PDB file of C-alpha atoms in Angstrom:
ATOM      1  CA  LEU A   5     123.376 -44.213 -25.129  1.00  0.00           C
ATOM      2  CA  THR A   6     119.457 -44.921 -26.223  1.00  0.00           C
ATOM      3  CA  PHE A   7     116.717 -43.766 -23.909  1.00  0.00           C
ATOM      4  CA  SER A   8     116.083 -47.585 -23.185  1.00  0.00           C
ATOM      5  CA  CYS A   9     119.634 -47.416 -21.430  1.00  0.00           C
ATOM      6  CA  PHE A  10     118.717 -44.537 -19.544  1.00  0.00           C
ATOM      7  CA  LEU A  11     115.559 -46.180 -18.090  1.00  0.00           C
ATOM      8  CA  GLY A  12     117.771 -49.132 -17.067  1.00  0.00           C
ATOM      9  CA  PHE A  13     120.087 -46.758 -15.011  1.00  0.00           C
ATOM     10  CA  LEU A  14     117.018 -45.048 -13.703  1.00  0.00           C
ATOM     11  CA  ALA A  15     115.978 -48.706 -12.216  1.00  0.00           C
ATOM     12  CA  MET A  16     119.278 -48.656 -10.066  1.00  0.00           C
ATOM     13  CA  ASP A  17     119.975 -46.775  -6.982  1.00  0.00           C
ATOM     14  CA  ALA A  18     123.787 -47.058  -7.443  1.00  0.00           C
ATOM     15  CA  PRO A  19     126.073 -47.260 -10.349  1.00  0.00           C
ATOM     16  CA  PRO A  20     126.437 -50.639 -11.896  1.00  0.00           C
ATOM     17  CA  TRP A  21     130.268 -51.259 -11.008  1.00  0.00           C
ATOM     18  CA  GLN A  22     129.455 -50.583  -7.361  1.00  0.00           C
ATOM     19  CA  ARG A  23     126.550 -52.974  -7.359  1.00  0.00           C
ATOM     20  CA  MET A  24     128.088 -56.090  -9.144  1.00  0.00           C
ATOM     21  CA  ARG A  25     128.863 -58.002  -6.328  1.00  0.00           C
ATOM     22  CA  GLY A  26     125.446 -57.312  -4.793  1.00  0.00           C
ATOM     23  CA  ARG A  27     122.610 -59.442  -4.550  1.00  0.00           C
ATOM     24  CA  GLY A  28     120.460 -60.888  -7.258  1.00  0.00           C
ATOM     25  CA  GLN A  29     118.377 -57.776  -7.567  1.00  0.00           C
ATOM     26  CA  THR A  30     121.335 -55.806  -8.679  1.00  0.00           C
ATOM     27  CA  ARG A  31     122.642 -58.421 -10.923  1.00  0.00           C
ATOM     28  CA  LEU A  32     118.966 -58.283 -12.309  1.00  0.00           C
ATOM     29  CA  ALA A  33     119.168 -54.665 -12.853  1.00  0.00           C
ATOM     30  CA  PHE A  34     122.593 -54.763 -14.576  1.00  0.00           C
ATOM     31  CA  ALA A  35     121.052 -57.773 -16.917  1.00  0.00           C
ATOM     32  CA  LEU A  36     118.229 -55.302 -17.661  1.00  0.00           C
ATOM     33  CA  ILE A  37     120.692 -52.368 -18.557  1.00  0.00           C
ATOM     34  CA  THR A  38     122.706 -54.907 -20.805  1.00  0.00           C
ATOM     35  CA  LEU A  39     119.268 -55.943 -22.350  1.00  0.00           C
ATOM     36  CA  SER A  40     118.360 -52.176 -23.243  1.00  0.00           C
ATOM     37  CA  ILE A  41     121.678 -51.596 -24.705  1.00  0.00           C
ATOM     38  CA  VAL A  42     120.973 -54.661 -26.942  1.00  0.00           C
ATOM     39  CA  LEU A  43     117.545 -54.171 -27.817  1.00  0.00           C
ATOM     40  CA  GLY A  44     118.251 -50.148 -28.865  1.00  0.00           C
ATOM     41  CA  PRO A  45     115.371 -48.605 -30.414  1.00  0.00           C
ATOM     42  CA  CYS A  46     113.250 -51.747 -30.043  1.00  0.00           C
ATOM     43  CA  ALA A  47     112.524 -50.379 -26.351  1.00  0.00           C
ATOM     44  CA  THR A  48     112.498 -46.449 -27.061  1.00  0.00           C
ATOM     45  CA  TRP A  49     108.954 -46.262 -27.565  1.00  0.00           C
ATOM     46  CA  ALA A  50     108.666 -46.405 -23.483  1.00  0.00           C
ATOM     47  CA  GLY A  51     108.212 -42.709 -23.587  1.00  0.00           C
ATOM     48  CA  PRO A  52     109.638 -40.190 -21.524  1.00  0.00           C
ATOM     49  CA  PHE A  53     108.309 -40.625 -17.935  1.00  0.00           C
ATOM     50  CA  THR A  54     110.472 -42.117 -15.218  1.00  0.00           C
ATOM     51  CA  LEU A  55     109.897 -45.361 -13.987  1.00  0.00           C
ATOM     52  CA  SER A  56     110.603 -47.432 -10.818  1.00  0.00           C
ATOM     53  CA  ARG A  57     112.980 -50.364 -10.724  1.00  0.00           C
ATOM     54  CA  ARG A  58     109.509 -52.730 -10.678  1.00  0.00           C
ATOM     55  CA  ARG A  59     107.917 -51.279 -13.536  1.00  0.00           C
ATOM     56  CA  SER A  60     110.987 -50.935 -15.833  1.00  0.00           C
ATOM     57  CA  ILE A  61     111.173 -54.482 -15.815  1.00  0.00           C
ATOM     58  CA  PRO A  62     108.211 -55.083 -17.943  1.00  0.00           C
ATOM     59  CA  VAL A  63     108.880 -52.296 -20.314  1.00  0.00           C
ATOM     60  CA  LEU A  64     112.382 -54.094 -21.324  1.00  0.00           C
ATOM     61  CA  LEU A  65     110.888 -57.335 -21.278  1.00  0.00           C
ATOM     62  CA  THR A  66     108.104 -55.724 -23.686  1.00  0.00           C
ATOM     63  CA  GLY A  67     111.257 -55.009 -25.769  1.00  0.00           C
ATOM     64  CA  ALA A  68     112.486 -58.276 -25.765  1.00  0.00           C
ATOM     65  CA  SER A  69     108.776 -59.639 -26.955  1.00  0.00           C
ATOM     66  CA  VAL A  70     109.325 -57.421 -30.086  1.00  0.00           C
ATOM     67  CA  LEU A  71     112.949 -58.801 -30.835  1.00  0.00           C
ATOM     68  CA  SER A  72     111.725 -62.292 -30.516  1.00  0.00           C
ATOM     69  CA  GLU A  73     108.686 -61.370 -32.814  1.00  0.00           C
ATOM     70  CA  ALA A  74     111.534 -60.397 -35.407  1.00  0.00           C
ATOM     71  CA  ALA A  75     113.243 -63.619 -34.944  1.00  0.00           C
ATOM     72  CA  ARG A  76     110.064 -65.451 -35.752  1.00  0.00           C
ATOM     73  CA  ALA A  77     109.552 -63.440 -38.854  1.00  0.00           C
ATOM     74  CA  GLU A  78     113.050 -64.305 -40.028  1.00  0.00           C
ATOM     75  CA  THR A  79     112.077 -67.947 -39.737  1.00  0.00           C
ATOM     76  CA  ILE A  80     109.039 -67.589 -41.766  1.00  0.00           C
ATOM     77  CA  ASP A  81     110.869 -65.729 -44.273  1.00  0.00           C
ATOM     78  CA  LEU A  82     113.442 -68.847 -44.591  1.00  0.00           C
ATOM     79  CA  TYR A  83     110.369 -71.194 -44.831  1.00  0.00           C
ATOM     80  CA  SER A  84     108.752 -69.138 -47.647  1.00  0.00           C
ATOM     81  CA  LEU A  85     112.319 -69.204 -49.299  1.00  0.00           C
ATOM     82  CA  VAL A  86     112.755 -72.473 -49.246  1.00  0.00           C
ATOM     83  CA  LEU A  87     109.442 -72.996 -50.792  1.00  0.00           C
ATOM     84  CA  ARG A  88     109.552 -70.759 -53.323  1.00  0.00           C
ATOM     85  CA  LYS A  89     113.151 -72.322 -54.367  1.00  0.00           C
ATOM     86  CA  LYS A  90     111.554 -75.650 -54.171  1.00  0.00           C
ATOM     87  CA  LYS A  91     108.969 -74.680 -56.789  1.00  0.00           C
ATOM     88  CA  LYS A  92     111.722 -72.812 -58.678  1.00  0.00           C
ATOM     89  CA  CYS A  93     114.433 -75.288 -58.957  1.00  0.00           C
ATOM     90  CA  LEU A  94     113.128 -78.592 -58.258  1.00  0.00           C
ATOM     91  CA  PRO A  95     111.335 -79.426 -61.233  1.00  0.00           C
ATOM     92  CA  THR A  96     114.557 -78.711 -63.412  1.00  0.00           C
ATOM     93  CA  ILE A  97     116.828 -80.970 -60.916  1.00  0.00           C
ATOM     94  CA  VAL A  98     114.436 -83.962 -60.902  1.00  0.00           C
ATOM     95  CA  ASP A  99     113.781 -83.699 -64.596  1.00  0.00           C
ATOM     96  CA  GLY A 100     117.411 -83.740 -65.056  1.00  0.00           C
ATOM     97  CA  TYR A 101     117.677 -86.706 -62.723  1.00  0.00           C
ATOM     98  CA  LYS A 102     114.957 -88.648 -64.655  1.00  0.00           C
ATOM     99  CA  THR A 103     116.826 -87.783 -67.982  1.00  0.00           C
ATOM    100  CA  LEU A 104     119.886 -89.372 -66.593  1.00  0.00           C
ATOM    101  CA  LYS A 105     117.949 -92.354 -65.014  1.00  0.00           C
ATOM    102  CA  LYS A 106     116.234 -93.332 -68.415  1.00  0.00           C
ATOM    103  CA  ALA A 107     119.343 -92.810 -70.580  1.00  0.00           C
ATOM    104  CA  GLY A 108     121.414 -95.063 -68.359  1.00  0.00           C
ATOM    105  CA  GLU A 109     124.464 -92.935 -69.149  1.00  0.00           C
ATOM    106  CA  VAL A 110     125.541 -89.463 -69.200  1.00  0.00           C
ATOM    107  CA  THR A 111     124.846 -88.339 -72.858  1.00  0.00           C
ATOM    108  CA  ASP A 112     126.692 -85.312 -74.720  1.00  0.00           C
ATOM    109  CA  ASP A 113     122.963 -83.873 -75.294  1.00  0.00           C
ATOM    110  CA  PHE A 114     122.416 -83.720 -71.966  1.00  0.00           C
ATOM    111  CA  ILE A 115     125.621 -82.120 -71.105  1.00  0.00           C
ATOM    112  CA  GLU A 116     124.850 -79.451 -73.847  1.00  0.00           C
ATOM    113  CA  THR A 117     121.238 -78.660 -73.106  1.00  0.00           C
ATOM    114  CA  LYS A 118     120.636 -79.516 -69.206  1.00  0.00           C
ATOM    115  CA  LEU A 119     123.637 -79.841 -67.113  1.00  0.00           C
ATOM    116  CA  THR A 120     124.511 -76.080 -66.376  1.00  0.00           C
ATOM    117  CA  LYS A 121     120.751 -75.251 -65.442  1.00  0.00           C
ATOM    118  CA  MET A 122     120.558 -78.410 -63.316  1.00  0.00           C
ATOM    119  CA  VAL A 123     123.758 -77.511 -61.641  1.00  0.00           C
ATOM    120  CA  LYS A 124     122.636 -73.856 -60.993  1.00  0.00           C
ATOM    121  CA  TYR A 125     119.592 -74.935 -59.629  1.00  0.00           C
ATOM    122  CA  MET A 126     120.893 -77.403 -57.430  1.00  0.00           C
ATOM    123  CA  ARG A 127     123.388 -74.580 -55.933  1.00  0.00           C
ATOM    124  CA  GLU A 128     120.119 -72.083 -55.641  1.00  0.00           C
ATOM    125  CA  PHE A 129     118.058 -74.579 -53.967  1.00  0.00           C
ATOM    126  CA  GLY A 130     120.998 -75.608 -51.833  1.00  0.00           C
ATOM    127  CA  ASP A 131     121.731 -72.046 -50.797  1.00  0.00           C
ATOM    128  CA  ALA A 132     117.957 -71.841 -49.780  1.00  0.00           C
ATOM    129  CA  ASN A 133     118.189 -74.829 -47.253  1.00  0.00           C
ATOM    130  CA  ARG A 134     120.531 -73.277 -44.495  1.00  0.00           C
ATOM    131  CA  VAL A 135     119.665 -74.303 -40.891  1.00  0.00           C
ATOM    132  CA  THR A 136     121.082 -71.472 -39.210  1.00  0.00           C
ATOM    133  CA  PRO A 137     120.676 -67.651 -40.100  1.00  0.00           C
ATOM    134  CA  GLU A 138     124.217 -67.321 -41.351  1.00  0.00           C
ATOM    135  CA  TYR A 139     124.836 -66.807 -45.163  1.00  0.00           C
ATOM    136  CA  GLU A 140     126.748 -69.799 -45.767  1.00  0.00           C
ATOM    137  CA  ASP A 141     126.174 -72.626 -42.893  1.00  0.00           C
ATOM    138  CA  ASP A 142     127.457 -76.140 -43.079  1.00  0.00           C
ATOM    139  CA  VAL A 143     124.466 -77.473 -44.813  1.00  0.00           C
ATOM    140  CA  VAL A 144     124.787 -74.725 -47.495  1.00  0.00           C
ATOM    141  CA  LYS A 145     128.282 -75.294 -48.426  1.00  0.00           C
ATOM    142  CA  ARG A 146     127.803 -79.412 -48.563  1.00  0.00           C
ATOM    143  CA  LEU A 147     124.971 -78.897 -50.957  1.00  0.00           C
ATOM    144  CA  LYS A 148     126.817 -76.540 -53.134  1.00  0.00           C
ATOM    145  CA  LYS A 149     129.945 -78.871 -53.013  1.00  0.00           C
ATOM    146  CA  GLU A 150     127.817 -81.819 -54.041  1.00  0.00           C
ATOM    147  CA  ALA A 151     126.427 -79.735 -57.037  1.00  0.00           C
ATOM    148  CA  ASN A 152     129.648 -78.886 -58.151  1.00  0.00           C
ATOM    149  CA  THR A 153     131.154 -82.492 -57.559  1.00  0.00           C
ATOM    150  CA  PHE A 154     127.777 -83.741 -59.781  1.00  0.00           C
ATOM    151  CA  LYS A 155     128.942 -81.576 -62.494  1.00  0.00           C
ATOM    152  CA  ALA A 156     132.436 -82.591 -62.414  1.00  0.00           C
ATOM    153  CA  TYR A 157     131.371 -86.342 -62.554  1.00  0.00           C
ATOM    154  CA  ALA A 158     128.779 -85.598 -65.344  1.00  0.00           C
ATOM    155  CA  ILE A 159     131.567 -83.841 -67.581  1.00  0.00           C
ATOM    156  CA  ASP A 160     133.600 -86.654 -67.304  1.00  0.00           C
ATOM    157  CA  LYS A 161     130.732 -89.034 -67.905  1.00  0.00           C
ATOM    158  CA  GLU A 162     131.067 -91.181 -64.803  1.00  0.00           C
ATOM    159  CA  TYR A 163     127.352 -91.950 -64.461  1.00  0.00           C
ATOM    160  CA  SER A 164     127.237 -94.180 -61.366  1.00  0.00           C
ATOM    161  CA  LYS A 165     129.270 -91.601 -59.468  1.00  0.00           C
ATOM    162  CA  ALA A 166     126.939 -88.757 -60.858  1.00  0.00           C
ATOM    163  CA  MET A 167     123.893 -90.781 -59.642  1.00  0.00           C
ATOM    164  CA  LYS A 168     125.485 -91.665 -56.275  1.00  0.00           C
ATOM    165  CA  THR A 169     126.236 -87.707 -55.852  1.00  0.00           C
ATOM    166  CA  LEU A 170     122.783 -86.691 -56.838  1.00  0.00           C
ATOM    167  CA  GLU A 171     121.141 -89.147 -54.182  1.00  0.00           C
ATOM    168  CA  LYS A 172     123.755 -87.769 -51.798  1.00  0.00           C
ATOM    169  CA  TYR A 173     122.491 -84.354 -52.325  1.00  0.00           C
ATOM    170  CA  ARG A 174     118.820 -85.249 -52.068  1.00  0.00           C
ATOM    171  CA  LYS A 175     119.756 -86.712 -48.923  1.00  0.00           C
ATOM    172  CA  ASP A 176     121.508 -83.877 -47.162  1.00  0.00           C
ATOM    173  CA  VAL A 177     118.354 -81.667 -47.912  1.00  0.00           C
ATOM    174  CA  PRO A 178     117.852 -80.770 -43.980  1.00  0.00           C
ATOM    175  CA  PHE A 179     114.780 -82.270 -42.748  1.00  0.00           C
ATOM    176  CA  GLY A 180     111.648 -79.920 -43.184  1.00  0.00           C
ATOM    177  CA  VAL A 181     109.888 -78.301 -46.072  1.00  0.00           C
ATOM    178  CA  GLY A 182     112.804 -78.731 -48.720  1.00  0.00           C
ATOM    179  CA  VAL A 183     112.623 -82.392 -48.482  1.00  0.00           C
ATOM    180  CA  PHE A 184     112.101 -84.636 -51.699  1.00  0.00           C
ATOM    181  CA  GLU A 185     112.047 -87.645 -53.280  1.00  0.00           C
ATOM    182  CA  TRP A 186     112.844 -88.146 -57.166  1.00  0.00           C
ATOM    183  CA  ASP A 187     109.316 -89.565 -57.677  1.00  0.00           C
ATOM    184  CA  ASP A 188     107.346 -86.786 -56.235  1.00  0.00           C
ATOM    185  CA  GLU A 189     104.680 -85.301 -58.310  1.00  0.00           C
ATOM    186  CA  MET A 190     105.962 -81.798 -59.679  1.00  0.00           C
ATOM    187  CA  SER A 191     102.385 -80.188 -58.614  1.00  0.00           C
ATOM    188  CA  THR A 192     102.712 -81.249 -55.304  1.00  0.00           C
ATOM    189  CA  LEU A 193     106.211 -80.096 -54.224  1.00  0.00           C
ATOM    190  CA  ALA A 194     105.190 -77.175 -52.234  1.00  0.00           C
ATOM    191  CA  PRO A 195     101.736 -76.409 -50.718  1.00  0.00           C
ATOM    192  CA  GLU A 196      99.691 -73.664 -51.917  1.00  0.00           C
TER     193      GLU A 196
END
């Protein structure tokens, strides 16, 4: 057990298995022990001094605030990731869309020169637009599936289905920094 867990045990005057049926104070102490186990090393900075029950609560809650700071940092990283992928991927995706729209059909030249890179960037941009911290949540899976569906329609030269799939892909990007329109100016896709 970590030192923070030891601090939680010092805050109690009886073992947790004897105090679980007691009043709210003992439940709070047991919750703090559980929190100290979850926080692990985050709360070990408290130092090698003995704390009373009332003083152990702020120490453990300070560890919880450190944990919440880490959670906010992860959110910022996802935001930055989407911005980077938007700058990298969307010019190719939008250029492919405009090429298809201008031609009015899926041409052999498009399939040979632009399709592979466009689908690669559609999958990469979809991978960055996750809603949950999981590696592949439902949104990511849906966007990757739509990229693969678009590729299949383009190879079969089914223009209308390919364009509908591209529009569905655009609409399925979750609300936030990743949202875009087909006529967006490429220089203003992401804020500097």
